[in-house]
Each structure stands twice: as structure tokens, then as C-alpha cells.
mmCIF file of C-alpha atoms in Angstrom:
data_model
loop_
_atom_site.group_PDB
_atom_site.id
_atom_site.type_symbol
_atom_site.label_atom_id
_atom_site.label_comp_id
_atom_site.label_asym_id
_atom_site.label_seq_id
_atom_site.Cartn_x
_atom_site.Cartn_y
_atom_site.Cartn_z
ATOM 1 C CA MET A 1 13.521 5.800 -16.902
ATOM 2 C CA ARG A 2 15.006 2.330 -16.006
ATOM 3 C CA ILE A 3 12.439 -0.359 -17.391
ATOM 4 C CA GLY A 4 12.095 -3.779 -15.821
ATOM 5 C CA THR A 5 14.880 -3.529 -13.341
ATOM 6 C CA ARG A 6 13.232 -2.425 -10.424
ATOM 7 C CA ALA A 7 10.509 -4.041 -8.101
ATOM 8 C CA VAL A 8 7.074 -4.451 -9.277
ATOM 9 C CA ARG A 9 5.005 -1.813 -7.424
ATOM 10 C CA TRP A 10 1.308 -1.265 -7.510
ATOM 11 C CA GLY A 11 0.042 1.523 -5.123
ATOM 12 C CA VAL A 12 1.069 5.066 -5.686
ATOM 13 C CA PRO A 13 3.795 5.715 -3.000
ATOM 14 C CA VAL A 14 2.414 8.239 -0.543
ATOM 15 C CA ALA A 15 6.027 10.078 -0.622
ATOM 16 C CA ALA A 16 5.812 10.432 -4.434
ATOM 17 C CA VAL A 17 2.043 11.554 -4.359
ATOM 18 C CA ALA A 18 2.872 14.145 -1.769
ATOM 19 C CA VAL A 19 5.682 15.616 -3.891
ATOM 20 C CA VAL A 20 3.475 16.133 -6.909
ATOM 21 C CA ALA A 21 0.527 17.226 -4.833
ATOM 22 C CA GLY A 22 2.766 19.935 -3.355
ATOM 23 C CA VAL A 23 3.925 21.064 -6.748
ATOM 24 C CA VAL A 24 0.293 21.445 -7.929
ATOM 25 C CA ALA A 25 -0.616 23.360 -4.626
ATOM 26 C CA ALA A 26 2.240 25.693 -5.315
ATOM 27 C CA GLY A 27 0.789 26.536 -8.776
ATOM 28 C CA PRO A 28 -2.541 27.340 -10.359
ATOM 29 C CA VAL A 29 -5.286 24.640 -9.543
ATOM 30 C CA ILE A 30 -6.596 23.472 -12.837
ATOM 31 C CA ALA A 31 -10.289 21.782 -12.613
ATOM 32 C CA ALA A 32 -10.925 18.646 -14.348
ATOM 33 C CA VAL A 33 -12.308 18.712 -17.903
ATOM 34 C CA GLN A 34 -15.252 16.599 -18.195
ATOM 35 C CA GLY A 35 -15.351 14.072 -20.957
ATOM 36 C CA GLU A 36 -16.667 10.574 -21.621
ATOM 37 C CA PRO A 37 -17.042 8.787 -19.506
ATOM 38 C CA SER A 38 -17.902 11.195 -16.644
ATOM 39 C CA LEU A 39 -16.438 11.147 -13.186
ATOM 40 C CA PRO A 40 -16.763 13.416 -10.092
ATOM 41 C CA ARG A 41 -14.832 16.445 -10.648
ATOM 42 C CA ARG A 42 -11.471 16.694 -8.990
ATOM 43 C CA THR A 43 -8.624 19.166 -9.342
ATOM 44 C CA ALA A 44 -5.110 17.444 -9.741
ATOM 45 C CA ALA A 45 -4.276 18.242 -6.216
ATOM 46 C CA GLU A 46 -7.472 16.755 -4.978
ATOM 47 C CA LEU A 47 -6.908 13.548 -7.019
ATOM 48 C CA LEU A 48 -3.371 13.002 -5.996
ATOM 49 C CA ALA A 49 -4.342 13.738 -2.134
ATOM 50 C CA ASP A 50 -7.023 11.279 -2.367
ATOM 51 C CA ALA A 51 -4.693 8.630 -3.832
ATOM 52 C CA ALA A 52 -2.216 9.413 -1.128
ATOM 53 C CA GLU A 53 -5.091 8.833 1.649
ATOM 54 C CA LYS A 54 -6.312 5.755 -0.215
ATOM 55 C CA TRP A 55 -2.836 4.056 -0.272
ATOM 56 C CA GLN A 56 -1.467 4.773 3.068
ATOM 57 C CA SER A 57 -1.826 1.244 3.984
ATOM 58 C CA GLY A 58 0.329 0.295 0.739
ATOM 59 C CA ARG A 59 -1.960 -2.586 0.170
ATOM 60 C CA PRO A 60 -3.814 -2.768 -3.307
ATOM 61 C CA PRO A 61 -7.210 -4.422 -3.581
ATOM 62 C CA GLN A 62 -7.512 -7.927 -4.682
ATOM 63 C CA MET A 63 -7.490 -8.153 -8.414
ATOM 64 C CA SER A 64 -6.723 -10.061 -11.592
ATOM 65 C CA GLY A 65 -5.932 -8.679 -15.208
ATOM 66 C CA THR A 66 -3.883 -8.819 -18.340
ATOM 67 C CA ILE A 67 -1.188 -6.035 -18.890
ATOM 68 C CA VAL A 68 0.120 -5.016 -22.203
ATOM 69 C CA GLU A 69 3.454 -3.110 -22.575
ATOM 70 C CA THR A 70 4.364 -1.555 -25.916
ATOM 71 C CA ALA A 71 7.435 0.214 -26.919
ATOM 72 C CA SER A 72 7.956 2.198 -29.984
ATOM 73 C CA LEU A 73 11.377 3.940 -29.699
ATOM 74 C CA GLY A 74 12.828 3.479 -33.133
ATOM 75 C CA LEU A 75 15.121 0.761 -32.356
ATOM 76 C CA PRO A 76 15.637 -2.415 -34.634
ATOM 77 C CA ALA A 77 13.799 -5.423 -33.515
ATOM 78 C CA LEU A 78 15.711 -7.271 -30.781
ATOM 79 C CA PRO A 79 15.177 -11.025 -30.563
ATOM 80 C CA VAL A 80 16.896 -11.716 -27.308
ATOM 81 C CA ALA A 81 17.257 -14.701 -25.223
ATOM 82 C CA GLY A 82 14.728 -14.643 -22.258
ATOM 83 C CA GLY A 83 12.157 -12.886 -24.494
ATOM 84 C CA ALA A 84 9.605 -10.827 -22.445
ATOM 85 C CA THR A 85 11.225 -11.818 -19.170
ATOM 86 C CA SER A 86 14.479 -10.273 -20.248
ATOM 87 C CA PRO A 87 14.979 -6.508 -19.515
ATOM 88 C CA LEU A 88 16.512 -6.189 -23.192
ATOM 89 C CA GLY A 89 12.933 -7.595 -24.411
ATOM 90 C CA LEU A 90 11.033 -4.586 -23.266
ATOM 91 C CA LEU A 91 12.863 -2.135 -25.616
ATOM 92 C CA SER A 92 10.859 -2.861 -28.484
ATOM 93 C CA GLY A 93 7.723 -4.444 -29.683
ATOM 94 C CA SER A 94 4.550 -5.496 -27.493
ATOM 95 C CA HIS A 95 4.541 -7.843 -24.506
ATOM 96 C CA GLN A 96 1.911 -9.177 -22.189
ATOM 97 C CA ALA A 97 1.677 -10.301 -18.480
ATOM 98 C CA LYS A 98 -1.064 -11.739 -16.443
ATOM 99 C CA VAL A 99 -1.376 -10.980 -12.847
ATOM 100 C CA TRP A 100 -3.523 -12.317 -9.916
ATOM 101 C CA TYR A 101 -3.261 -10.760 -6.697
ATOM 102 C CA GLY A 102 -5.149 -12.114 -3.623
ATOM 103 C CA GLY A 103 -3.215 -10.283 -0.683
ATOM 104 C CA PRO A 104 0.199 -9.913 0.881
ATOM 105 C CA ASP A 105 0.659 -13.856 0.730
ATOM 106 C CA ARG A 106 -0.875 -14.566 -2.587
ATOM 107 C CA LEU A 107 0.463 -13.465 -5.829
ATOM 108 C CA ARG A 108 0.982 -15.060 -9.268
ATOM 109 C CA LEU A 109 2.575 -13.230 -12.420
ATOM 110 C CA MET A 110 2.701 -15.136 -15.547
ATOM 111 C CA VAL A 111 4.604 -13.957 -18.639
ATOM 112 C CA PRO A 112 4.090 -15.638 -21.915
ATOM 113 C CA ASP A 113 6.619 -15.811 -24.613
ATOM 114 C CA GLU A 114 5.897 -17.385 -27.802
ATOM 115 C CA MET A 115 5.553 -21.130 -27.056
ATOM 116 C CA ASN A 116 6.728 -20.792 -23.350
ATOM 117 C CA GLU A 117 5.918 -18.975 -20.198
ATOM 118 C CA SER A 118 7.543 -17.868 -16.962
ATOM 119 C CA ASP A 119 5.313 -17.786 -13.834
ATOM 120 C CA LEU A 120 6.111 -16.393 -10.339
ATOM 121 C CA VAL A 121 3.820 -18.029 -7.834
ATOM 122 C CA VAL A 122 3.447 -16.903 -4.099
ATOM 123 C CA ASN A 123 1.055 -18.959 -1.901
ATOM 124 C CA GLY A 124 1.779 -18.213 1.711
ATOM 125 C CA ASP A 125 5.351 -19.474 2.712
ATOM 126 C CA GLN A 126 5.675 -21.254 -0.741
ATOM 127 C CA VAL A 127 7.287 -19.234 -3.333
ATOM 128 C CA TRP A 128 8.090 -20.608 -6.845
ATOM 129 C CA TRP A 129 9.465 -19.491 -10.128
ATOM 130 C CA TRP A 130 8.517 -21.648 -13.079
ATOM 131 C CA ASP A 131 10.509 -21.453 -16.402
ATOM 132 C CA SER A 132 8.789 -23.661 -19.120
ATOM 133 C CA ALA A 133 11.337 -23.040 -21.490
ATOM 134 C CA ALA A 134 14.146 -24.448 -19.264
ATOM 135 C CA ASN A 135 11.579 -26.875 -17.850
ATOM 136 C CA THR A 136 12.757 -25.922 -14.214
ATOM 137 C CA ALA A 137 10.854 -24.882 -11.079
ATOM 138 C CA THR A 138 12.852 -23.005 -8.626
ATOM 139 C CA ARG A 139 11.741 -22.951 -4.980
ATOM 140 C CA VAL A 140 12.707 -19.792 -3.051
ATOM 141 C CA LYS A 141 13.673 -20.476 0.568
ATOM 142 C CA GLY A 142 13.770 -17.955 3.161
ATOM 143 C CA ALA A 143 11.182 -15.709 1.696
ATOM 144 C CA PRO A 144 10.184 -12.919 4.049
ATOM 145 C CA ASP A 145 6.810 -12.389 5.600
ATOM 146 C CA GLY A 146 4.670 -10.580 2.861
ATOM 147 C CA ALA A 147 6.798 -11.943 -0.029
ATOM 148 C CA GLY A 148 3.606 -11.811 -1.968
ATOM 149 C CA ARG A 149 3.315 -8.071 -1.899
ATOM 150 C CA PRO A 150 4.056 -6.820 -5.400
ATOM 151 C CA ASP A 151 6.552 -4.420 -4.103
ATOM 152 C CA ALA A 152 8.525 -7.329 -2.493
ATOM 153 C CA VAL A 153 8.876 -9.035 -5.900
ATOM 154 C CA PRO A 154 11.934 -7.790 -7.697
ATOM 155 C CA TYR A 155 12.727 -10.816 -9.824
ATOM 156 C CA ALA A 156 9.862 -10.499 -12.264
ATOM 157 C CA ARG A 157 10.878 -9.122 -15.480
ATOM 158 C CA THR A 158 7.884 -7.010 -16.254
ATOM 159 C CA VAL A 159 6.623 -3.493 -15.819
ATOM 160 C CA THR A 160 3.107 -2.594 -14.207
ATOM 161 C CA PRO A 161 1.233 0.696 -14.867
ATOM 162 C CA ALA A 162 1.760 1.601 -11.086
ATOM 163 C CA GLN A 163 5.456 0.947 -11.441
ATOM 164 C CA ALA A 164 5.597 3.434 -14.577
ATOM 165 C CA ALA A 165 3.418 5.868 -12.693
ATOM 166 C CA GLU A 166 5.640 5.821 -9.798
ATOM 167 C CA GLU A 167 8.721 6.743 -11.919
ATOM 168 C CA ALA A 168 6.792 9.421 -13.648
ATOM 169 C CA LEU A 169 5.841 10.729 -10.254
ATOM 170 C CA ARG A 170 9.308 10.581 -9.063
ATOM 171 C CA ALA A 171 10.574 12.607 -11.830
ATOM 172 C CA ALA A 172 8.020 15.254 -11.400
ATOM 173 C CA GLY A 173 9.092 18.257 -9.467
ATOM 174 C CA THR A 174 9.060 22.004 -9.695
ATOM 175 C CA ASP A 175 9.816 21.896 -13.413
ATOM 176 C CA THR A 176 6.808 20.072 -14.241
ATOM 177 C CA GLU A 177 3.206 21.294 -15.366
ATOM 178 C CA ILE A 178 0.530 19.011 -13.785
ATOM 179 C CA ALA A 179 -3.205 19.045 -15.049
ATOM 180 C CA ILE A 180 -6.128 16.859 -15.217
ATOM 181 C CA SER A 181 -7.259 16.048 -18.725
ATOM 182 C CA GLU A 182 -10.592 14.539 -20.136
ATOM 183 C CA ASP A 183 -11.573 11.379 -18.447
ATOM 184 C CA ALA A 184 -10.737 8.001 -20.276
ATOM 185 C CA THR A 185 -11.936 4.459 -20.600
ATOM 186 C CA VAL A 186 -9.262 1.983 -19.749
ATOM 187 C CA ALA A 187 -9.780 -1.789 -19.744
ATOM 188 C CA GLY A 188 -13.642 -0.917 -19.586
ATOM 189 C CA ARG A 189 -13.323 1.276 -16.510
ATOM 190 C CA ALA A 190 -13.784 5.095 -16.168
ATOM 191 C CA ALA A 191 -10.441 6.581 -15.162
ATOM 192 C CA TYR A 192 -8.965 10.017 -14.553
ATOM 193 C CA GLN A 193 -6.144 11.362 -16.710
ATOM 194 C CA VAL A 194 -3.242 13.157 -15.016
ATOM 195 C CA VAL A 195 -1.003 14.900 -17.435
ATOM 196 C CA LEU A 196 2.681 15.581 -16.468
ATOM 197 C CA THR A 197 4.393 18.163 -18.927
ATOM 198 C CA PRO A 198 8.172 18.730 -18.333
ATOM 199 C CA LYS A 199 9.591 22.001 -18.473
ATOM 200 C CA GLU A 200 13.134 21.208 -18.722
ATOM 201 C CA ALA A 201 14.507 21.744 -22.148
ATOM 202 C CA GLY A 202 17.065 18.765 -22.001
ATOM 203 C CA SER A 203 14.055 16.234 -21.681
ATOM 204 C CA LEU A 204 12.948 14.189 -24.677
ATOM 205 C CA VAL A 205 9.643 13.675 -23.010
ATOM 206 C CA LYS A 206 6.642 15.808 -24.388
ATOM 207 C CA GLU A 207 4.255 14.627 -21.555
ATOM 208 C CA VAL A 208 3.179 11.767 -19.611
ATOM 209 C CA ARG A 209 -0.416 10.517 -19.186
ATOM 210 C CA LEU A 210 -1.455 8.754 -16.205
ATOM 211 C CA ALA A 211 -4.757 7.078 -16.053
ATOM 212 C CA ILE A 212 -6.106 6.268 -12.547
ATOM 213 C CA ASP A 213 -9.062 4.160 -11.882
ATOM 214 C CA GLY A 214 -12.082 6.280 -10.761
ATOM 215 C CA GLU A 215 -13.023 4.036 -8.174
ATOM 216 C CA THR A 216 -10.028 2.289 -6.680
ATOM 217 C CA LEU A 217 -7.556 4.963 -7.613
ATOM 218 C CA VAL A 218 -5.389 2.200 -8.884
ATOM 219 C CA PRO A 219 -3.098 3.314 -12.046
ATOM 220 C CA LEU A 220 -4.409 1.527 -15.008
ATOM 221 C CA ARG A 221 -2.236 3.022 -17.810
ATOM 222 C CA VAL A 222 0.730 5.001 -18.279
ATOM 223 C CA GLN A 223 1.565 6.725 -21.589
ATOM 224 C CA LEU A 224 4.816 8.474 -22.432
ATOM 225 C CA TYR A 225 4.977 10.841 -25.468
ATOM 226 C CA ALA A 226 8.256 12.044 -27.025
ATOM 227 C CA LYS A 227 8.452 15.529 -28.321
ATOM 228 C CA GLY A 228 7.551 15.802 -31.890
ATOM 229 C CA THR A 229 5.280 12.791 -31.772
ATOM 230 C CA ALA A 230 1.500 12.186 -31.839
ATOM 231 C CA GLU A 231 1.664 8.483 -30.596
ATOM 232 C CA PRO A 232 3.015 7.148 -27.387
ATOM 233 C CA ALA A 233 6.590 6.009 -27.519
ATOM 234 C CA PHE A 234 6.080 3.765 -24.428
ATOM 235 C CA GLU A 235 2.812 2.511 -23.148
ATOM 236 C CA VAL A 236 1.860 0.105 -20.317
ATOM 237 C CA GLY A 237 -1.649 -0.618 -19.118
ATOM 238 C CA PHE A 238 -4.301 -3.048 -18.307
ATOM 239 C CA ASP A 239 -6.096 -4.460 -21.292
ATOM 240 C CA SER A 240 -8.539 -6.305 -18.993
ATOM 241 C CA VAL A 241 -8.806 -5.855 -15.097
ATOM 242 C CA THR A 242 -11.240 -7.202 -12.422
ATOM 243 C CA PHE A 243 -11.251 -6.010 -8.730
ATOM 244 C CA THR A 244 -12.498 -9.288 -7.344
ATOM 245 C CA PRO A 245 -10.781 -11.965 -5.252
ATOM 246 C CA PRO A 246 -9.071 -14.328 -7.639
ATOM 247 C CA ALA A 247 -9.914 -18.038 -7.205
ATOM 248 C CA PRO A 248 -7.543 -19.998 -4.886
ATOM 249 C CA GLU A 249 -6.439 -22.499 -7.597
ATOM 250 C CA ASN A 250 -4.632 -19.483 -9.249
ATOM 251 C CA PHE A 251 -2.114 -19.663 -6.567
ATOM 252 C CA ALA A 252 -1.551 -23.442 -6.476
ATOM 253 C CA PHE A 253 1.652 -24.638 -7.991
ATOM 254 C CA THR A 254 3.150 -28.084 -8.305
ATOM 255 C CA PRO A 255 6.181 -28.970 -10.447
ATOM 256 C CA PRO A 256 5.164 -30.970 -13.539
ATOM 257 C CA PRO A 257 6.294 -34.393 -13.997
ATOM 258 C CA GLY A 258 9.947 -34.487 -15.392
ATOM 259 C CA ALA A 259 10.511 -30.937 -14.390
ATOM 260 C CA LYS A 260 13.951 -30.067 -12.948
ATOM 261 C CA VAL A 261 13.437 -28.739 -9.372
ATOM 262 C CA GLU A 262 16.015 -26.455 -7.717
ATOM 263 C CA GLU A 263 16.208 -24.400 -4.579
ATOM 264 C CA THR A 264 17.707 -21.040 -3.838
ATOM 265 C CA THR A 265 17.458 -18.410 -1.171
ATOM 266 C CA MET A 266 15.959 -14.872 -1.549
ATOM 267 C CA PRO A 267 19.208 -13.063 -1.874
ATOM 268 C CA SER A 268 20.553 -15.076 -4.783
ATOM 269 C CA ILE A 269 17.588 -13.980 -6.900
ATOM 270 C CA ALA A 270 17.460 -10.671 -5.551
ATOM 271 C CA HIS A 271 17.432 -9.367 -9.226
ATOM 272 C CA GLY A 272 16.091 -12.259 -10.909
ATOM 273 C CA PRO A 273 16.171 -16.045 -10.913
ATOM 274 C CA HIS A 274 19.473 -15.601 -12.943
ATOM 275 C CA GLY A 275 20.811 -12.613 -11.418
ATOM 276 C CA LYS A 276 20.482 -8.863 -12.077
ATOM 277 C CA ASP A 277 21.214 -9.346 -15.800
ATOM 278 C CA GLY A 278 19.914 -12.977 -16.001
ATOM 279 C CA MET A 279 23.571 -13.995 -15.858
ATOM 280 C CA VAL A 280 24.379 -15.642 -12.788
ATOM 281 C CA GLY A 281 26.356 -18.858 -12.511
ATOM 282 C CA LYS A 282 25.555 -21.770 -10.150
ATOM 283 C CA ASP A 283 27.923 -20.159 -7.558
ATOM 284 C CA GLY A 284 25.843 -17.164 -7.699
ATOM 285 C CA VAL A 285 28.534 -14.762 -9.180
ATOM 286 C CA ASP A 286 27.455 -12.508 -11.849
ATOM 287 C CA ALA A 287 28.933 -13.124 -15.381
ATOM 288 C CA HIS A 288 29.427 -9.376 -15.522
ATOM 289 C CA ASP A 289 31.537 -7.676 -13.068
ATOM 290 C CA GLY A 290 30.652 -4.184 -13.713
ATOM 291 C CA ALA A 291 29.946 -1.515 -10.947
ATOM 292 C CA ALA A 292 26.495 -0.913 -9.736
ATOM 293 C CA PRO A 293 24.596 1.926 -11.715
ATOM 294 C CA ARG A 294 24.561 5.437 -10.358
ATOM 295 C CA VAL A 295 22.359 8.320 -11.168
ATOM 296 C CA VAL A 296 23.711 11.889 -12.309
ATOM 297 C CA GLY A 297 21.240 14.703 -12.100
ATOM 298 C CA ASP A 298 17.518 14.743 -10.998
ATOM 299 C CA GLY A 299 14.066 15.166 -12.343
ATOM 300 C CA TRP A 300 13.509 14.688 -15.939
ATOM 301 C CA ASP A 301 17.241 15.252 -16.725
ATOM 302 C CA ARG A 302 18.317 12.249 -14.749
ATOM 303 C CA VAL A 303 20.959 9.967 -16.478
ATOM 304 C CA VAL A 304 21.952 6.465 -15.581
ATOM 305 C CA VAL A 305 25.553 5.815 -15.598
ATOM 306 C CA VAL A 306 26.619 2.065 -15.960
ATOM 307 C CA SER A 307 30.129 0.430 -16.085
ATOM 308 C CA LEU A 308 30.333 -1.958 -18.917
ATOM 309 C CA PRO A 309 31.693 -5.381 -18.697
ATOM 310 C CA ASN A 310 35.406 -5.818 -18.265
ATOM 311 C CA GLY A 311 37.032 -6.087 -21.643
ATOM 312 C CA PHE A 312 34.704 -3.738 -23.455
ATOM 313 C CA GLU A 313 37.298 -1.366 -24.394
ATOM 314 C CA GLY A 314 35.074 0.211 -27.004
ATOM 315 C CA ASP A 315 34.183 -3.034 -28.399
ATOM 316 C CA LEU A 316 30.551 -3.849 -27.767
ATOM 317 C CA PRO A 317 30.399 -6.883 -30.005
ATOM 318 C CA GLY A 318 33.647 -8.291 -28.378
ATOM 319 C CA ALA A 319 32.110 -7.758 -24.889
ATOM 320 C CA ALA A 320 29.153 -9.598 -26.196
ATOM 321 C CA ASP A 321 31.234 -12.607 -27.280
ATOM 322 C CA GLN A 322 32.711 -12.837 -23.930
ATOM 323 C CA ALA A 323 29.276 -13.142 -22.473
ATOM 324 C CA LYS A 324 28.502 -16.377 -24.499
ATOM 325 C CA GLY A 325 27.946 -19.117 -22.471
ATOM 326 C CA ALA A 326 25.937 -17.105 -20.082
ATOM 327 C CA ARG A 327 22.100 -17.449 -20.137
ATOM 328 C CA ASP A 328 21.630 -14.114 -21.745
ATOM 329 C CA GLY A 329 24.705 -13.973 -24.004
ATOM 330 C CA ALA A 330 22.613 -14.224 -27.058
ATOM 331 C CA GLY A 331 20.588 -11.211 -25.843
ATOM 332 C CA ILE A 332 23.670 -9.211 -25.422
ATOM 333 C CA ALA A 333 24.996 -10.081 -28.964
ATOM 334 C CA SER A 334 21.407 -9.235 -30.410
ATOM 335 C CA LEU A 335 21.518 -5.848 -28.599
ATOM 336 C CA ALA A 336 25.038 -5.092 -29.596
ATOM 337 C CA ASN A 337 24.366 -5.823 -33.387
ATOM 338 C CA GLY A 338 21.037 -3.796 -33.356
ATOM 339 C CA MET A 339 22.676 -0.888 -31.575
ATOM 340 C CA MET A 340 25.879 -0.632 -33.807
ATOM 341 C CA LYS A 341 23.460 -0.145 -36.721
ATOM 342 C CA VAL A 342 22.227 3.239 -35.408
ATOM 343 C CA ALA A 343 25.401 4.357 -33.468
ATOM 344 C CA THR A 344 27.071 7.605 -34.325
ATOM 345 C CA PRO A 345 30.804 8.230 -33.557
ATOM 346 C CA VAL A 346 31.075 11.313 -31.244
ATOM 347 C CA SER A 347 33.658 13.128 -29.136
ATOM 348 C CA GLY A 348 34.149 16.224 -27.121
ATOM 349 C CA GLN A 349 35.884 17.359 -23.868
ATOM 350 C CA TRP A 350 34.358 14.361 -22.052
ATOM 351 C CA GLY A 351 36.195 11.942 -24.483
ATOM 352 C CA SER A 352 34.816 9.747 -27.197
ATOM 353 C CA GLY A 353 32.411 7.070 -28.014
ATOM 354 C CA ARG A 354 29.192 6.244 -29.925
ATOM 355 C CA LEU A 355 25.794 7.844 -29.491
ATOM 356 C CA ILE A 356 22.443 6.053 -29.935
ATOM 357 C CA ARG A 357 19.336 8.231 -29.973
ATOM 358 C CA THR A 358 15.751 7.109 -30.167
ATOM 359 C CA LYS A 359 12.474 9.125 -30.000
ATOM 360 C CA LEU A 360 12.659 8.893 -26.294
ATOM 361 C CA VAL A 361 15.805 7.710 -25.044
ATOM 362 C CA SER A 362 19.453 8.698 -25.654
ATOM 363 C CA ALA A 363 22.499 6.274 -24.815
ATOM 364 C CA LEU A 364 26.083 7.106 -24.869
ATOM 365 C CA LEU A 365 28.812 4.334 -24.957
ATOM 366 C CA THR A 366 32.234 5.748 -24.065
ATOM 367 C CA ASP A 367 35.516 4.478 -25.094
ATOM 368 C CA ASP A 368 36.437 4.238 -21.420
ATOM 369 C CA GLY A 369 33.970 1.556 -20.764
ATOM 370 C CA ARG A 370 30.700 3.421 -19.765
ATOM 371 C CA MET A 371 27.129 3.442 -20.812
ATOM 372 C CA LEU A 372 25.030 6.663 -20.130
ATOM 373 C CA ALA A 373 21.339 6.627 -20.900
ATOM 374 C CA GLY A 374 18.255 8.752 -20.208
ATOM 375 C CA ALA A 375 15.154 10.333 -21.699
ATOM 376 C CA VAL A 376 17.489 13.345 -22.319
ATOM 377 C CA THR A 377 19.208 15.012 -25.347
ATOM 378 C CA PRO A 378 22.688 14.283 -26.232
ATOM 379 C CA GLU A 379 23.937 17.449 -24.724
ATOM 380 C CA VAL A 380 22.717 16.212 -21.305
ATOM 381 C CA LEU A 381 24.570 13.070 -21.767
ATOM 382 C CA TYR A 382 27.683 14.673 -22.485
ATOM 383 C CA ALA A 383 27.503 16.831 -19.302
ATOM 384 C CA ALA A 384 27.005 13.603 -17.440
ATOM 385 C CA ALA A 385 29.935 12.031 -18.943
ATOM 386 C CA ALA A 386 32.283 14.843 -18.196
ATOM 387 C CA ALA A 387 31.294 14.719 -14.473
ATOM 388 C CA LYS A 388 33.236 11.642 -13.786
#
């Protein structure tokens, strides 16, 4: 699953829900198991159908809350530049984000990071990105109507429960068992739990638990369990949430005195205020010139294939040195150093390279300049590497 690189999304998409509901309808219908708290009984098919009907408008209720994301993949600590706002920062440890949503034209997302914070503020036709570490306020020009919709804000480096739920539902298919587990309490709210269990032998995922609010049907928490483990390897959910309109002052923003004020257009930050990897120069050109990622396979056996930066040639630390001077160069160096400690030389008919395996994710760095990753066994990566 690609974490932190997709748009932030809240409602469960109708198409994804329909796919899962169809899978459930094709198999045995499993009744809800009552627990504490107690919610009205629903089968998995009924719950997902209700969610689809609830979210046909694609607009979530007004709300505010705190999201906590925790990853325990077995990786070394990765102290990267950009902290929680960097995609590398989501690979280990625990991170927090606060969100206020007042409608399609009102959104604020704040990501604290030690002594600093990053804020995305959308208030009508005013769209700002505030980076306190750089003391820079960036105003986004040309933002389209509805820019405050969470699904229209791809440059906020964070993960929401609904985004993770969407990815899990997208992976679900005919090779997935779907059931309703005992009810749960998440952020003080009663929630249904949908359990997705992959059947594919090549997946490292034992099960995915989706906690869906019993009243609003908003995803409140997603937990991913790796095979052979009793605790979640990845979890994102609300620590607190209130489904009431946020106060208007939450969406007001004025650059602080002394702050550097910049302007940019929506296309130049389509993947983040500093580009898709946090590495865009003033001319808007990526510091990396690798090709766009592609996906091999489908369902739980999906593998993402990325071309590594020019000059890699099997030397990840060397590629990191080339990235110095870019905003996230230190982050790449930290990732390289951490990964090299656990990488194992491997080879086969597909070629040669180095393998990194965690509880939930495997990654293959090939000597011909590719990185393949997925929540799959190494054998699945080798097959994807052979399918050039």
C-alpha cells in the first residue's frame, strides 16, 4: 500500500464499496457479532451498502478531530527531513495530525513535528500552506472550486482512516473473506468492525480491520495485521473526533510578521509544496528524474515499481549524496543508511539486487535501477521484477 502519496480522502468511494459488497453478496452472509458497545445488527453486505448510499454525495459531515498514525514495520528509526510531513517519516514511529472540516470550501490540516508545524488552510478562494520550520507561507493561486474537499488536497503529507480504508477496499476482491467482527469503541464512539482477510498466499497481510462509525458511517480507524503477529503493524485512526461544525476562526490565516510569503499555482504543488518527493527546485523541476511509478498485479499481490534516480547504479548511498542540496536530501540519506543495515544480496533469473523485508512490506532494490515494493513475499517481487 502506498502510504502518504495519494490524495487525502474521507468518504468511502461508492465504486470501492460496491466491489466489496458484491464480493460479500456472492459468498455466505455473516451476521454481525454483538459486543460492547452494541449497535444495530448488520451483515457486512448491509453495512457496505448503507455506506455506499450514505456517501453518494461524496461529502463528509462537518467535523474536527485528531488522527494518530503508528507504524511498527520492524524498520530502524528514520529521522528524516520534513518529519511527519515527509513520506519517509510515515514508515516508522507514531505521528499525529489535526483536522477541521467545515465543508467543500473550508478545511484545515495541521501536522505538528517536534517544535514546528505545517498547516494547510483552505477558506473559500484562499488556500495557504504554512511551514513554520521554514517560516514560509505559500499562497496557492488558481485553486479550483471545491479545493477544500479532502479528496482535492493531494499535497498534505498525512494519512487518514478513510484513505487507508479506501486502499484496503480497493485491494479486496474475490480472494478476500469479508466479515463483521465485534463492535468497537474508537475515539469514544461506537463503531462497526469490518474484517478483510486475504486468501492470496503471496500477501503478507493477515487481516485488515476497518472501524466504521455507527452513526455517520465515517471510517474511524484502520488496522493492518501482518501474518504471524498479534499487534497491528500499521494503524491509523482518530484519537478524538467531534461531528459538529468547527468554529470559523479555525479557517482564518494571516502570515505571521517576518514570514516569507510566496505564491505558486496548483499544478506546481500537485504532489506537495515541494513536489512529489519534497524535491522541487524554484523552477518547478524535480530533483529526481525517475519515471512515474507503475503497478504490477492486482488485489493483495500488487507491487509498485519505481525507477530510482539517475546515477543509482546499485549505489543507494551514492544516489543519496547526489540528492544533497535538495530539500529532502537528508531524508534520502537517512533512509539509505537505515535500509542498507537490513538489506540482503539476492539474485535470480530477474537479475540481482538487495532485498529488504519487514513484517508487512517487502522491497527489492535491483542493480538495474528499480525499486519494487508491496505487502507481499519476496517471491512475488521477483516475479514482478522479471516482468519488465
